[in-house]
Phi, psi and omega in degrees: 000324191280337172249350160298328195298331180271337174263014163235005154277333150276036236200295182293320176294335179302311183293334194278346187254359190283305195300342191252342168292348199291118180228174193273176172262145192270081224251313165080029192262011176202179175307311203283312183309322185265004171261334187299283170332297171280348168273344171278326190281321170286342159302323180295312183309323181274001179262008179083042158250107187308349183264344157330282195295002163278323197276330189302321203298326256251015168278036199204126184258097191277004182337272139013321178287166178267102170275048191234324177228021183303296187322302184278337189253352157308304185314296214295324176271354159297316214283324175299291186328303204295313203273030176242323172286313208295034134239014154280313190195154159309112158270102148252139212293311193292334166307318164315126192289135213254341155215096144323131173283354159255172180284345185255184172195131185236136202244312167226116174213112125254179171284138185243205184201116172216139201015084150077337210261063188335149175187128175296116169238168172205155163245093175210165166239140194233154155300123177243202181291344175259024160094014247203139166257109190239119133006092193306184159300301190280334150279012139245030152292304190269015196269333145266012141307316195270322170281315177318311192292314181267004201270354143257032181283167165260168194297127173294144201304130183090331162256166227272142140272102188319087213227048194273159164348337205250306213291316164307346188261286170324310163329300183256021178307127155332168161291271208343334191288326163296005177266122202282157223206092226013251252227334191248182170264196187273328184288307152351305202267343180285292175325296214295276200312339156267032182243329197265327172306316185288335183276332192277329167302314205288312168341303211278342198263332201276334174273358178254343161288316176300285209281335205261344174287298184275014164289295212285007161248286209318302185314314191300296170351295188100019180269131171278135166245078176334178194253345169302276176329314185292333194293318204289348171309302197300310177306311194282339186302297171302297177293349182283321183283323145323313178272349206234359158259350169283318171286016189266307214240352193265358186245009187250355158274033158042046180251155192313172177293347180272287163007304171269338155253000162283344169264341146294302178303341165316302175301315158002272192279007168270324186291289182003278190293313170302356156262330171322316181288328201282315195260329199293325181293314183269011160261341176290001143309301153316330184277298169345275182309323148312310171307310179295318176289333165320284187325276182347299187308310168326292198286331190276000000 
């Protein structure tokens, strides 16, 4: 009795994640198809389906975007947009115009107020060049700026609420962290600063295992590895290992898209040259090691 009861409760879980994967086709051919399209693909994202917010992006004319962070700055302006309508109001759906008579549909544009700061936002959608009705440029320039402003109203009433780690994690953040601070916000600069304490611990732990692995082949090898060679090893070493856990980790701190991409591609060309420098030591290691059986070869 006790394992049937548990096989039509997975039966049931099964059919409840098949029914939140079922979505509209993403066809974009009006205002209405594409708002209809992104409020079903982020309810499956706020119902726990991981592919929603993927799917949500693809309402969105990222023309703009930076291709080096298009993707993290897609997400990040689905998870704002959603949670800036479920607090202005209930969107029925039917209301949305299905042939605008112009190429836009402006769903919202005013002045907000956000830390001290006036900022023009909008929510709309335009025709872009493949005939496709998108999410503008300009409503996911200004849409955090449009979430800032609204993000302690509470959730309007019928809709799912959005209750994923992070948004619980913010939750339980001071007010102050949300408040900006020369260029970021304070919780922004609080992250940064225990993102660069975590690449530098995981650096000092992944460089100090690498070296203590290939000292112990050198050592079998019978190759001497100086303490000159092992530092210049090390340093490029380090930084590579540095750079490429900040660029891992610099996109789950929700900074805009100029913002973001300038310190990834930044991390980029420094893991680049650090591995140039990375690979040019192991061959001189290699070389090392070569040398040595050359000799070994010699003496017999």
């Amino acid at each position: 009795m006790k394992f049937s009861i548990i096989t039509i409760a997975l039966i049931l879980a099964g059919l409840s994640i098949s029914a939140q994967t079922t979505y509209p086709t993403p066809s974009f051919k009006s205002p209405r198809e594409t708002m209809n399209y992104f409020l079903k693909t982020m309810k499956g994202h706020k119902q726990g389906d991981p592919k929603g917010l993927d799917l949500a992006i693809l309402s969105f004319d990222t023309s703009q975007l930076d291709d080096t962070t298009k993707y993290d700055s897609a997400r990040l302006a689905a998870i704002q947009l959603i949670n800036t309508l479920d607090r202005l109001e209930y969107i029925q759906v039917s209301n949305i115009p299905d042939n605008p008579p112009q190429n836009i549909w402006v769903y919202r544009q005013q002045s907000v107020l956000w830390d001290t700061e006036t900022h023009w936002v909008e929510i709309s959608i335009a025709k872009n060049s493949d005939q496709q009705w998108k999410f503008t440029p300009n409503t996911l320039k200004t849409i955090e700026a449009f979430y800032q402003s609204v993000k302690d109203r509470p959730v309007i009433k019928g809709v799912t609420v959005h209750n994923g780690l992070r948004v619980k994690i913010k939750n339980m953040m001071p007010p102050w962290t949300g408040q900006k601070a020369f260029i970021l916000l304070n919780g922004q600069w609080i992250g940064l600063l225990i993102l660069i304490f975590l690449s530098l611990l995981i650096d000092r732990l992944a460089r100090i295992y690498i070296t203590f692995v290939l000292e112990k082949l050198l050592v079998k090898g019978h190759v001497k590895w100086n303490a000159r060679l092992k530092k210049r090893f090390n340093i490029p070493l380090g930084i590579v290992f540095f750079a490429s856990i900040f660029n891992l980790g610099i996109k789950l701190l929700e900074f805009n898209d100029q913002t973001l991409s300038i310190l990834r591609r930044g991390s980029i060309v420094v893991i680049t040259i650090g591995c140039v420098f990375v690979v040019t030591y192991i061959v001189d290691i290699f070389c090392l090691f070569l040398e040595k059986k050359a000799i070994e070869s010699e003496n017999k």
